[in-house]
């Protein structure tokens, strides 16, 4: 092991920011308010943009409506009140090519802040008002009288009294006192990836000589962030593989007797993707350490067959399997479907004391449903049977992992639609295995997320993808009904399809703020439709406030074809499978996100008949428009997920898991897609050659330092 030469990040993390000469007690307190406490925090407070003085925008050259950052000198600043008594500060600025007035509404502090003579960067849109150029409420960055061709502009805090130039000064002092940084990566790797050295990266992100230099610096620092996350995820994954004890299931020829039989009796051939995924899962199941696999598959891609296959591996070896669905309706539907698929299946009886059978004989494979709706005595019986090992497959909701539920030997757990499950619930599963062995876990999701996001969010899991739909599906025709005229067409088509004996879903506007309001709006929609467009037809209403037996009976009627249309809130979003339903009407569609719309649309197109999806309503925002247009254009969930990532940024896609992750300061899962892939490959390469990172001590130290313990636990629990 070679000695580490140069400044380590860990050393800077141990120095309070007040160690810097420029930082006194007041400034330290102000920095603290911005979350900057150590010298390392200062170093890692990266500029939010740069002003390239060689290519600076000039007031005189700006087009009306153009957004730009301009470097200006303040001439005058005055405060007035608007007619309504709001503060209005008018600042006159010049940049040598022209002068203009800049107006700030509701920001009285600007008068004092923008004193005559001050240099500042204004970022905003050029407007024309009464023939004069102006800007309103631009973003202001105080950069001071600084020289250099490229000016870094830092996120700052007016309230805390810290300006961009202060932070620039602190960063410069940090860099000059830190000297050369210790390098965690091999030179060979840096060469191969064309990355600059760490010392150069930290200098050039703060004090670049050119925009190209700052871009190269960013690239290196982005890679470091992504690599640390991947190293941690891959390291944890490998550790689990080495240490956790699972059940080495016996997977025979064709998966084993029950699995083979199951595939034989299916009325169709497995798709290539299903066969491949089942193969991957069987390999995992045969291993002595627990499976932890994510199955991504678009709606209708046939995940159920894959899940049942995995559960049968457990059952044929005398273990049990559990399937957890996000709602009772879905649990019941799975139960019905799976019972049907597994009719007349038998397993070897291992119960020695059984009067009617006994070891060596076969008994029926038993599938049970356990939800909160089961009566108390039935529930007690099911619990007894689960503990005694008399039940092979148990289907339920979260309640399956609640306290006091015991399995004799839980071998495989399938979690359907994991995004509805809480982190703690998933963690609780780990305690349900037999003895010390952890059950194998398969998490299924119908919400495709882009590959690079999956690598980060689920980097500790193995991932299988069902990227092929069963054959013979006609793609769903999606249309956007923007006008009242369009809407007439929608309802006409709905009536036509119903006249053909088909069924229709009508999804009511999403009201996130209040379930009560959402239910009321669904009831109103139901009233309107049954007295208007759908008068005389058999229409059901489904929403979250119905009692469960009411929900049940509506769903049963719809499934049985006793209802022509189902007016519903988003409770029908996932998993509902009625092949005779061919039209999905989504009211006020712009209120929904891409993933949700795609899920809803997936409720139709499940049979042989051509299906339609109508997105109803005007879009009030460009993003809303882009979302609906994407839905009209594509039925590919993965493609839509990429669009979603582009539109929304990673925050929402990362969801819960990202909250704890604060090492991604520069990296963006969207902008830096290809670097996520590279970082993962490098992490695997490093850990394959050096599992405990003894030759990469510094990298290991930085992973521990920068991925806080909480974050990692958070990542791992999911
Ligand atoms: P999802 O992935 O959305 O859970 P399902 O498992 O509910 O999909 O399957 C959707 C439909 O496709 C079901 O009706 C199922 O019977 C059918 N299906 C599944 N696999 C195949 C296949 N290989 N060939 C034809 N149909 C299939
Ligand atoms: Mg499903």
Short mmCIF file of N, CA and C in Angstrom, two decimals, residues 166-321:
data_model
loop_
_atom_site.label_atom_id
_atom_site.label_comp_id
_atom_site.label_asym_id
_atom_site.label_seq_id
_atom_site.Cartn_x
_atom_site.Cartn_y
_atom_site.Cartn_z
N UNK A 166 -17.71 37.06 -1.54
CA UNK A 166 -17.17 36.54 -0.27
C UNK A 166 -16.81 35.08 -0.45
N UNK A 167 -17.75 34.34 -1.02
CA UNK A 167 -17.54 32.90 -1.16
C UNK A 167 -16.37 32.64 -2.09
N UNK A 168 -16.28 33.43 -3.16
CA UNK A 168 -15.15 33.27 -4.08
C UNK A 168 -13.83 33.46 -3.31
N UNK A 169 -13.79 34.44 -2.45
CA UNK A 169 -12.58 34.69 -1.65
C UNK A 169 -12.28 33.50 -0.75
N UNK A 170 -13.31 32.99 -0.07
CA UNK A 170 -13.08 31.86 0.84
C UNK A 170 -12.56 30.65 0.05
N UNK A 171 -13.11 30.45 -1.13
CA UNK A 171 -12.68 29.30 -1.94
C UNK A 171 -11.22 29.48 -2.38
N UNK A 172 -10.89 30.70 -2.78
CA UNK A 172 -9.50 30.94 -3.20
C UNK A 172 -8.53 30.69 -2.06
N UNK A 173 -8.91 31.16 -0.87
CA UNK A 173 -8.03 30.93 0.28
C UNK A 173 -7.90 29.44 0.57
N UNK A 174 -9.02 28.75 0.49
CA UNK A 174 -9.00 27.30 0.72
C UNK A 174 -8.05 26.62 -0.25
N UNK A 175 -8.16 26.97 -1.51
CA UNK A 175 -7.33 26.34 -2.53
C UNK A 175 -5.85 26.64 -2.29
N UNK A 176 -5.54 27.88 -1.98
CA UNK A 176 -4.11 28.19 -1.86
C UNK A 176 -3.53 27.58 -0.60
N UNK A 177 -4.32 27.48 0.47
CA UNK A 177 -3.77 26.88 1.68
C UNK A 177 -3.77 25.36 1.64
N UNK A 178 -4.67 24.78 0.88
CA UNK A 178 -4.72 23.32 0.81
C UNK A 178 -3.55 22.75 0.02
N UNK A 179 -3.07 23.51 -0.96
CA UNK A 179 -1.98 22.99 -1.80
C UNK A 179 -2.48 21.86 -2.67
N UNK A 180 -1.62 20.89 -2.96
CA UNK A 180 -2.02 19.78 -3.81
C UNK A 180 -2.91 18.81 -3.06
N UNK A 181 -3.91 18.29 -3.76
CA UNK A 181 -4.81 17.32 -3.15
C UNK A 181 -4.32 15.90 -3.37
N UNK A 182 -4.60 15.05 -2.41
CA UNK A 182 -4.31 13.62 -2.59
C UNK A 182 -5.23 13.09 -3.68
N UNK A 183 -4.71 12.17 -4.47
CA UNK A 183 -5.43 11.68 -5.65
C UNK A 183 -5.98 10.27 -5.39
N UNK A 184 -7.29 10.10 -5.33
CA UNK A 184 -7.82 8.77 -5.04
C UNK A 184 -7.82 7.81 -6.24
N UNK A 185 -7.65 8.33 -7.42
CA UNK A 185 -7.76 7.46 -8.61
C UNK A 185 -6.39 7.25 -9.27
N UNK A 186 -6.24 6.07 -9.85
CA UNK A 186 -5.00 5.76 -10.56
C UNK A 186 -4.87 6.62 -11.81
N UNK A 187 -3.61 6.94 -12.12
CA UNK A 187 -3.37 7.76 -13.29
C UNK A 187 -3.86 7.07 -14.56
N UNK A 188 -3.70 5.75 -14.58
CA UNK A 188 -4.12 4.99 -15.75
C UNK A 188 -5.62 5.19 -16.01
N UNK A 189 -6.41 5.16 -14.94
CA UNK A 189 -7.86 5.34 -15.06
C UNK A 189 -8.19 6.75 -15.54
N UNK A 190 -7.51 7.72 -14.96
CA UNK A 190 -7.75 9.11 -15.37
C UNK A 190 -7.45 9.29 -16.85
N UNK A 191 -6.35 8.69 -17.29
CA UNK A 191 -5.99 8.78 -18.72
C UNK A 191 -7.07 8.15 -19.58
N UNK A 192 -7.47 6.96 -19.17
CA UNK A 192 -8.43 6.21 -19.96
C UNK A 192 -9.74 6.98 -20.10
N UNK A 193 -10.16 7.62 -19.02
CA UNK A 193 -11.44 8.32 -19.06
C UNK A 193 -11.28 9.79 -19.45
N UNK A 194 -10.04 10.17 -19.70
CA UNK A 194 -9.76 11.55 -20.07
C UNK A 194 -10.26 12.53 -19.02
N UNK A 195 -9.86 12.26 -17.78
CA UNK A 195 -10.27 13.12 -16.67
C UNK A 195 -9.07 13.87 -16.12
N UNK A 196 -9.27 15.11 -15.70
CA UNK A 196 -8.17 15.88 -15.12
C UNK A 196 -7.93 15.42 -13.69
N UNK A 197 -6.74 15.74 -13.16
CA UNK A 197 -6.39 15.35 -11.79
C UNK A 197 -7.23 16.13 -10.80
N UNK A 198 -7.33 15.59 -9.60
CA UNK A 198 -8.15 16.20 -8.56
C UNK A 198 -7.75 17.64 -8.26
N UNK A 199 -6.44 17.87 -8.10
CA UNK A 199 -5.97 19.23 -7.76
C UNK A 199 -6.42 20.23 -8.82
N UNK A 200 -6.22 19.82 -10.06
CA UNK A 200 -6.62 20.66 -11.18
C UNK A 200 -8.15 20.87 -11.17
N UNK A 201 -8.89 19.83 -10.85
CA UNK A 201 -10.35 19.93 -10.88
C UNK A 201 -10.86 20.94 -9.86
N UNK A 202 -10.34 20.85 -8.64
CA UNK A 202 -10.82 21.79 -7.61
C UNK A 202 -10.42 23.23 -7.95
N UNK A 203 -9.21 23.39 -8.50
CA UNK A 203 -8.82 24.75 -8.88
C UNK A 203 -9.75 25.28 -9.97
N UNK A 204 -9.89 24.47 -11.01
CA UNK A 204 -10.57 24.99 -12.20
C UNK A 204 -12.09 25.09 -12.04
N UNK A 205 -12.65 24.40 -11.05
CA UNK A 205 -14.10 24.59 -10.87
C UNK A 205 -14.34 25.96 -10.23
N UNK A 206 -13.37 26.40 -9.41
CA UNK A 206 -13.52 27.70 -8.74
C UNK A 206 -12.86 28.85 -9.49
N UNK A 207 -11.70 28.58 -10.10
CA UNK A 207 -10.95 29.67 -10.73
C UNK A 207 -10.54 29.29 -12.15
N UNK A 208 -11.50 29.03 -13.01
CA UNK A 208 -11.12 28.58 -14.35
C UNK A 208 -10.54 29.73 -15.18
N UNK A 209 -9.63 29.36 -16.07
CA UNK A 209 -9.08 30.34 -17.01
C UNK A 209 -9.97 30.43 -18.25
N UNK A 210 -10.73 29.37 -18.48
CA UNK A 210 -11.61 29.35 -19.65
C UNK A 210 -12.83 28.50 -19.32
N UNK A 211 -13.84 28.63 -20.13
CA UNK A 211 -15.03 27.81 -19.90
C UNK A 211 -14.71 26.33 -20.12
N UNK A 212 -13.79 26.06 -21.03
CA UNK A 212 -13.40 24.67 -21.29
C UNK A 212 -12.78 24.05 -20.03
N UNK A 213 -11.97 24.85 -19.34
CA UNK A 213 -11.36 24.36 -18.10
C UNK A 213 -12.41 24.04 -17.05
N UNK A 214 -13.39 24.90 -16.93
CA UNK A 214 -14.41 24.64 -15.90
C UNK A 214 -15.23 23.40 -16.27
N UNK A 215 -15.44 23.20 -17.57
CA UNK A 215 -16.18 22.01 -17.99
C UNK A 215 -15.40 20.74 -17.68
N UNK A 216 -14.10 20.77 -17.91
CA UNK A 216 -13.28 19.60 -17.61
C UNK A 216 -13.25 19.33 -16.11
N UNK A 217 -13.21 20.40 -15.34
CA UNK A 217 -13.20 20.26 -13.87
C UNK A 217 -14.51 19.63 -13.41
N UNK A 218 -15.59 20.12 -13.98
CA UNK A 218 -16.90 19.59 -13.61
C UNK A 218 -16.98 18.10 -13.90
N UNK A 219 -16.48 17.72 -15.08
CA UNK A 219 -16.54 16.33 -15.49
C UNK A 219 -15.84 15.43 -14.46
N UNK A 220 -14.67 15.86 -14.01
CA UNK A 220 -13.95 15.06 -13.04
C UNK A 220 -14.70 14.97 -11.71
N UNK A 221 -15.22 16.10 -11.25
CA UNK A 221 -15.89 16.11 -9.95
C UNK A 221 -17.21 15.33 -10.00
N UNK A 222 -17.88 15.41 -11.14
CA UNK A 222 -19.11 14.63 -11.34
C UNK A 222 -18.78 13.14 -11.26
N UNK A 223 -17.70 12.76 -11.93
CA UNK A 223 -17.31 11.36 -11.90
C UNK A 223 -17.03 10.91 -10.47
N UNK A 224 -16.31 11.73 -9.71
CA UNK A 224 -16.00 11.38 -8.32
C UNK A 224 -17.28 11.15 -7.52
N UNK A 225 -18.26 12.03 -7.70
CA UNK A 225 -19.52 11.87 -6.95
C UNK A 225 -20.22 10.57 -7.32
N UNK A 226 -20.33 10.33 -8.61
CA UNK A 226 -21.04 9.13 -9.06
C UNK A 226 -20.29 7.87 -8.67
N UNK A 227 -18.97 7.94 -8.73
CA UNK A 227 -18.17 6.76 -8.37
C UNK A 227 -18.36 6.41 -6.89
N UNK A 228 -18.36 7.42 -6.03
CA UNK A 228 -18.53 7.15 -4.60
C UNK A 228 -19.86 6.44 -4.35
N UNK A 229 -20.92 6.92 -4.97
CA UNK A 229 -22.23 6.28 -4.78
C UNK A 229 -22.19 4.84 -5.27
N UNK A 230 -21.60 4.62 -6.44
CA UNK A 230 -21.57 3.27 -7.00
C UNK A 230 -20.68 2.35 -6.18
N UNK A 231 -19.55 2.87 -5.71
CA UNK A 231 -18.67 2.03 -4.89
C UNK A 231 -19.43 1.55 -3.66
N UNK A 232 -20.15 2.47 -3.04
CA UNK A 232 -20.88 2.07 -1.84
C UNK A 232 -21.97 1.04 -2.16
N UNK A 233 -22.71 1.29 -3.22
CA UNK A 233 -23.80 0.37 -3.57
C UNK A 233 -23.26 -1.00 -3.95
N UNK A 234 -22.24 -1.02 -4.77
CA UNK A 234 -21.69 -2.30 -5.22
C UNK A 234 -21.02 -3.02 -4.05
N UNK A 235 -20.34 -2.25 -3.19
CA UNK A 235 -19.67 -2.87 -2.05
C UNK A 235 -20.69 -3.53 -1.13
N UNK A 236 -21.78 -2.84 -0.85
CA UNK A 236 -22.83 -3.40 0.01
C UNK A 236 -23.45 -4.65 -0.62
N UNK A 237 -23.66 -4.56 -1.91
CA UNK A 237 -24.26 -5.68 -2.62
C UNK A 237 -23.37 -6.90 -2.51
N UNK A 238 -22.09 -6.70 -2.76
CA UNK A 238 -21.14 -7.82 -2.69
C UNK A 238 -21.05 -8.38 -1.28
N UNK A 239 -21.10 -7.48 -0.30
CA UNK A 239 -20.99 -7.90 1.08
C UNK A 239 -22.17 -8.80 1.45
N UNK A 240 -23.35 -8.37 1.01
CA UNK A 240 -24.55 -9.16 1.27
C UNK A 240 -24.41 -10.54 0.62
N UNK A 241 -23.86 -10.55 -0.59
CA UNK A 241 -23.68 -11.81 -1.29
C UNK A 241 -22.71 -12.72 -0.53
N UNK A 242 -21.71 -12.10 0.10
CA UNK A 242 -20.71 -12.90 0.81
C UNK A 242 -21.21 -13.40 2.15
N UNK A 243 -21.98 -12.57 2.84
CA UNK A 243 -22.26 -12.88 4.23
C UNK A 243 -23.68 -13.36 4.54
N UNK A 244 -24.70 -12.83 3.81
CA UNK A 244 -26.05 -13.19 4.20
C UNK A 244 -26.36 -14.62 3.79
N UNK A 245 -27.03 -15.33 4.67
CA UNK A 245 -27.37 -16.71 4.38
C UNK A 245 -28.78 -16.79 3.81
N UNK A 246 -28.90 -17.41 2.69
CA UNK A 246 -30.22 -17.59 2.08
C UNK A 246 -30.51 -19.06 1.95
N UNK A 247 -31.53 -19.36 1.18
CA UNK A 247 -31.89 -20.75 0.94
C UNK A 247 -31.41 -21.11 -0.46
N UNK A 248 -30.63 -22.18 -0.56
CA UNK A 248 -30.22 -22.63 -1.89
C UNK A 248 -31.33 -23.53 -2.42
N UNK A 249 -32.27 -22.92 -3.14
CA UNK A 249 -33.41 -23.69 -3.65
C UNK A 249 -32.93 -24.70 -4.69
N UNK A 250 -33.64 -25.82 -4.74
CA UNK A 250 -33.32 -26.81 -5.75
C UNK A 250 -34.06 -26.44 -7.03
N UNK A 251 -33.29 -26.10 -8.03
CA UNK A 251 -33.90 -25.73 -9.30
C UNK A 251 -33.47 -26.77 -10.31
N UNK A 252 -34.39 -27.64 -10.67
CA UNK A 252 -34.00 -28.73 -11.56
C UNK A 252 -34.16 -28.38 -13.02
N UNK A 253 -34.19 -29.40 -13.80
CA UNK A 253 -34.45 -29.32 -15.24
C UNK A 253 -35.69 -28.47 -15.50
N UNK A 254 -35.57 -27.47 -16.36
CA UNK A 254 -36.72 -26.62 -16.69
C UNK A 254 -37.26 -25.86 -15.50
N UNK A 255 -36.43 -25.74 -14.45
CA UNK A 255 -36.85 -24.99 -13.27
C UNK A 255 -37.34 -25.90 -12.15
N UNK A 256 -37.57 -27.17 -12.47
CA UNK A 256 -38.09 -28.10 -11.46
C UNK A 256 -39.48 -28.56 -11.85
N UNK A 257 -40.01 -29.61 -11.18
CA UNK A 257 -41.27 -30.23 -11.61
C UNK A 257 -42.46 -29.27 -11.65
N UNK A 258 -42.67 -28.50 -10.57
CA UNK A 258 -43.84 -27.62 -10.56
C UNK A 258 -43.71 -26.51 -11.58
N UNK A 259 -42.53 -25.96 -11.66
CA UNK A 259 -42.29 -24.84 -12.58
C UNK A 259 -42.50 -25.30 -14.02
N UNK A 260 -41.96 -26.47 -14.31
CA UNK A 260 -42.07 -27.00 -15.66
C UNK A 260 -43.54 -27.24 -16.01
N UNK A 261 -44.25 -27.83 -15.05
CA UNK A 261 -45.66 -28.10 -15.28
C UNK A 261 -46.42 -26.80 -15.52
N UNK A 262 -46.10 -25.80 -14.70
CA UNK A 262 -46.76 -24.50 -14.82
C UNK A 262 -46.56 -23.92 -16.23
N UNK A 263 -45.32 -23.96 -16.69
CA UNK A 263 -45.05 -23.42 -18.03
C UNK A 263 -45.78 -24.25 -19.10
N UNK A 264 -45.87 -25.54 -18.86
CA UNK A 264 -46.55 -26.41 -19.84
C UNK A 264 -48.04 -26.12 -19.94
N UNK A 265 -48.68 -25.82 -18.80
CA UNK A 265 -50.13 -25.63 -18.86
C UNK A 265 -50.54 -24.21 -19.27
N UNK A 266 -49.59 -23.29 -19.30
CA UNK A 266 -49.96 -21.93 -19.73
C UNK A 266 -50.51 -21.99 -21.14
N UNK A 267 -51.57 -21.22 -21.40
CA UNK A 267 -52.18 -21.28 -22.74
C UNK A 267 -51.35 -20.55 -23.80
N UNK A 268 -50.18 -20.09 -23.44
CA UNK A 268 -49.34 -19.38 -24.41
C UNK A 268 -47.87 -19.70 -24.13
N UNK A 269 -47.02 -19.36 -25.09
CA UNK A 269 -45.58 -19.51 -24.91
C UNK A 269 -45.07 -18.33 -24.09
N UNK A 270 -44.03 -18.56 -23.30
CA UNK A 270 -43.39 -17.44 -22.62
C UNK A 270 -42.76 -16.53 -23.67
N UNK A 271 -42.77 -15.24 -23.40
CA UNK A 271 -42.02 -14.37 -24.30
C UNK A 271 -40.54 -14.59 -24.04
N UNK A 272 -39.71 -14.17 -24.98
CA UNK A 272 -38.27 -14.29 -24.81
C UNK A 272 -37.81 -13.61 -23.52
N UNK A 273 -38.39 -12.45 -23.27
CA UNK A 273 -37.99 -11.68 -22.08
C UNK A 273 -38.40 -12.40 -20.80
N UNK A 274 -39.58 -13.02 -20.82
CA UNK A 274 -40.01 -13.77 -19.64
C UNK A 274 -39.09 -14.96 -19.39
N UNK A 275 -38.78 -15.69 -20.46
CA UNK A 275 -37.92 -16.87 -20.32
C UNK A 275 -36.54 -16.47 -19.78
N UNK A 276 -36.01 -15.39 -20.30
CA UNK A 276 -34.68 -14.94 -19.88
C UNK A 276 -34.72 -14.53 -18.41
N UNK A 277 -35.76 -13.79 -18.03
CA UNK A 277 -35.86 -13.31 -16.65
C UNK A 277 -36.05 -14.48 -15.69
N UNK A 278 -36.88 -15.44 -16.07
CA UNK A 278 -37.10 -16.61 -15.21
C UNK A 278 -35.77 -17.35 -15.03
N UNK A 279 -35.00 -17.41 -16.10
CA UNK A 279 -33.67 -18.03 -16.01
C UNK A 279 -32.77 -17.30 -15.02
N UNK A 280 -32.78 -15.97 -15.09
CA UNK A 280 -31.95 -15.17 -14.18
C UNK A 280 -32.38 -15.39 -12.73
N UNK A 281 -33.68 -15.44 -12.53
CA UNK A 281 -34.20 -15.62 -11.17
C UNK A 281 -33.86 -17.02 -10.66
N UNK A 282 -34.02 -18.03 -11.51
CA UNK A 282 -33.70 -19.39 -11.08
C UNK A 282 -32.23 -19.52 -10.67
N UNK A 283 -31.37 -18.86 -11.42
CA UNK A 283 -29.96 -18.88 -11.05
C UNK A 283 -29.76 -18.28 -9.67
N UNK A 284 -30.42 -17.14 -9.42
CA UNK A 284 -30.33 -16.50 -8.10
C UNK A 284 -30.84 -17.43 -7.02
N UNK A 285 -31.98 -18.07 -7.29
CA UNK A 285 -32.62 -18.88 -6.27
C UNK A 285 -31.77 -20.09 -5.89
N UNK A 286 -31.03 -20.58 -6.85
CA UNK A 286 -30.20 -21.76 -6.59
C UNK A 286 -28.99 -21.42 -5.72
N UNK A 287 -28.64 -20.15 -5.68
CA UNK A 287 -27.46 -19.76 -4.91
C UNK A 287 -27.75 -19.74 -3.42
N UNK A 288 -26.69 -19.84 -2.64
CA UNK A 288 -26.85 -19.90 -1.19
C UNK A 288 -27.04 -18.56 -0.52
N UNK A 289 -26.90 -17.47 -1.28
CA UNK A 289 -27.18 -16.17 -0.65
C UNK A 289 -28.48 -15.61 -1.22
N UNK A 290 -29.14 -14.78 -0.44
CA UNK A 290 -30.48 -14.37 -0.84
C UNK A 290 -30.51 -13.52 -2.11
N UNK A 291 -31.51 -13.78 -2.92
CA UNK A 291 -31.75 -12.95 -4.10
C UNK A 291 -32.29 -11.60 -3.65
N UNK A 292 -31.90 -10.58 -4.37
CA UNK A 292 -32.43 -9.25 -4.12
C UNK A 292 -32.55 -8.62 -5.51
N UNK A 293 -33.62 -8.92 -6.20
CA UNK A 293 -33.71 -8.56 -7.60
C UNK A 293 -34.91 -7.67 -7.88
N UNK A 294 -34.70 -6.72 -8.74
CA UNK A 294 -35.78 -5.84 -9.19
C UNK A 294 -36.22 -6.28 -10.58
N UNK A 295 -37.51 -6.48 -10.72
CA UNK A 295 -38.04 -6.82 -12.04
C UNK A 295 -38.81 -5.62 -12.58
N UNK A 296 -38.25 -5.01 -13.60
CA UNK A 296 -38.93 -3.89 -14.23
C UNK A 296 -39.66 -4.40 -15.45
N UNK A 297 -40.91 -4.10 -15.54
CA UNK A 297 -41.64 -4.53 -16.73
C UNK A 297 -42.84 -3.64 -16.90
N UNK A 298 -42.98 -3.16 -18.09
CA UNK A 298 -44.08 -2.27 -18.41
C UNK A 298 -45.41 -2.95 -18.11
N UNK A 299 -46.45 -2.15 -17.97
CA UNK A 299 -47.78 -2.73 -17.76
C UNK A 299 -48.08 -3.71 -18.89
N UNK A 300 -48.59 -4.88 -18.51
CA UNK A 300 -48.98 -5.86 -19.51
C UNK A 300 -47.84 -6.71 -20.04
N UNK A 301 -46.64 -6.54 -19.48
CA UNK A 301 -45.51 -7.30 -20.01
C UNK A 301 -45.50 -8.73 -19.47
N UNK A 302 -46.38 -9.02 -18.53
CA UNK A 302 -46.48 -10.40 -18.05
C UNK A 302 -45.62 -10.71 -16.84
N UNK A 303 -45.63 -9.82 -15.88
CA UNK A 303 -44.81 -10.02 -14.68
C UNK A 303 -45.39 -11.13 -13.79
N UNK A 304 -46.71 -11.29 -13.83
CA UNK A 304 -47.32 -12.26 -12.93
C UNK A 304 -46.77 -13.67 -13.15
N UNK A 305 -46.62 -14.05 -14.41
CA UNK A 305 -46.11 -15.38 -14.73
C UNK A 305 -44.71 -15.57 -14.15
N UNK A 306 -43.91 -14.53 -14.24
CA UNK A 306 -42.55 -14.60 -13.70
C UNK A 306 -42.60 -14.77 -12.18
N UNK A 307 -43.50 -14.02 -11.55
CA UNK A 307 -43.62 -14.09 -10.09
C UNK A 307 -44.07 -15.48 -9.66
N UNK A 308 -45.07 -16.01 -10.35
CA UNK A 308 -45.60 -17.32 -9.97
C UNK A 308 -44.52 -18.39 -10.15
N UNK A 309 -43.77 -18.29 -11.23
CA UNK A 309 -42.66 -19.21 -11.46
C UNK A 309 -41.70 -19.23 -10.28
N UNK A 310 -41.34 -18.06 -9.82
CA UNK A 310 -40.39 -17.97 -8.69
C UNK A 310 -41.00 -18.55 -7.43
N UNK A 311 -42.28 -18.30 -7.23
CA UNK A 311 -42.93 -18.81 -6.01
C UNK A 311 -43.03 -20.33 -6.04
N UNK A 312 -43.20 -20.87 -7.24
CA UNK A 312 -43.30 -22.33 -7.34
C UNK A 312 -41.97 -23.01 -7.05
N UNK A 313 -40.88 -22.33 -7.33
CA UNK A 313 -39.57 -22.90 -6.97
C UNK A 313 -39.53 -23.12 -5.47
N UNK A 314 -40.01 -22.12 -4.71
CA UNK A 314 -40.05 -22.28 -3.26
C UNK A 314 -40.96 -23.44 -2.88
N UNK A 315 -42.17 -23.45 -3.44
CA UNK A 315 -43.18 -24.43 -3.05
C UNK A 315 -42.74 -25.87 -3.36
N UNK A 316 -42.10 -26.05 -4.51
CA UNK A 316 -41.73 -27.42 -4.86
C UNK A 316 -40.61 -27.96 -3.96
N UNK A 317 -39.92 -27.07 -3.27
CA UNK A 317 -38.87 -27.53 -2.36
C UNK A 317 -39.34 -27.56 -0.92
N UNK A 318 -40.65 -27.40 -0.70
CA UNK A 318 -41.17 -27.47 0.66
C UNK A 318 -41.09 -26.16 1.42
N UNK A 319 -40.77 -25.06 0.72
CA UNK A 319 -40.78 -23.75 1.38
C UNK A 319 -42.07 -23.02 1.02
N UNK A 320 -42.20 -21.82 1.59
CA UNK A 320 -43.41 -21.04 1.30
C UNK A 320 -43.05 -19.79 0.50
N UNK A 321 -44.08 -19.23 -0.11
CA UNK A 321 -43.86 -18.00 -0.86
C UNK A 321 -44.95 -17.00 -0.50
#
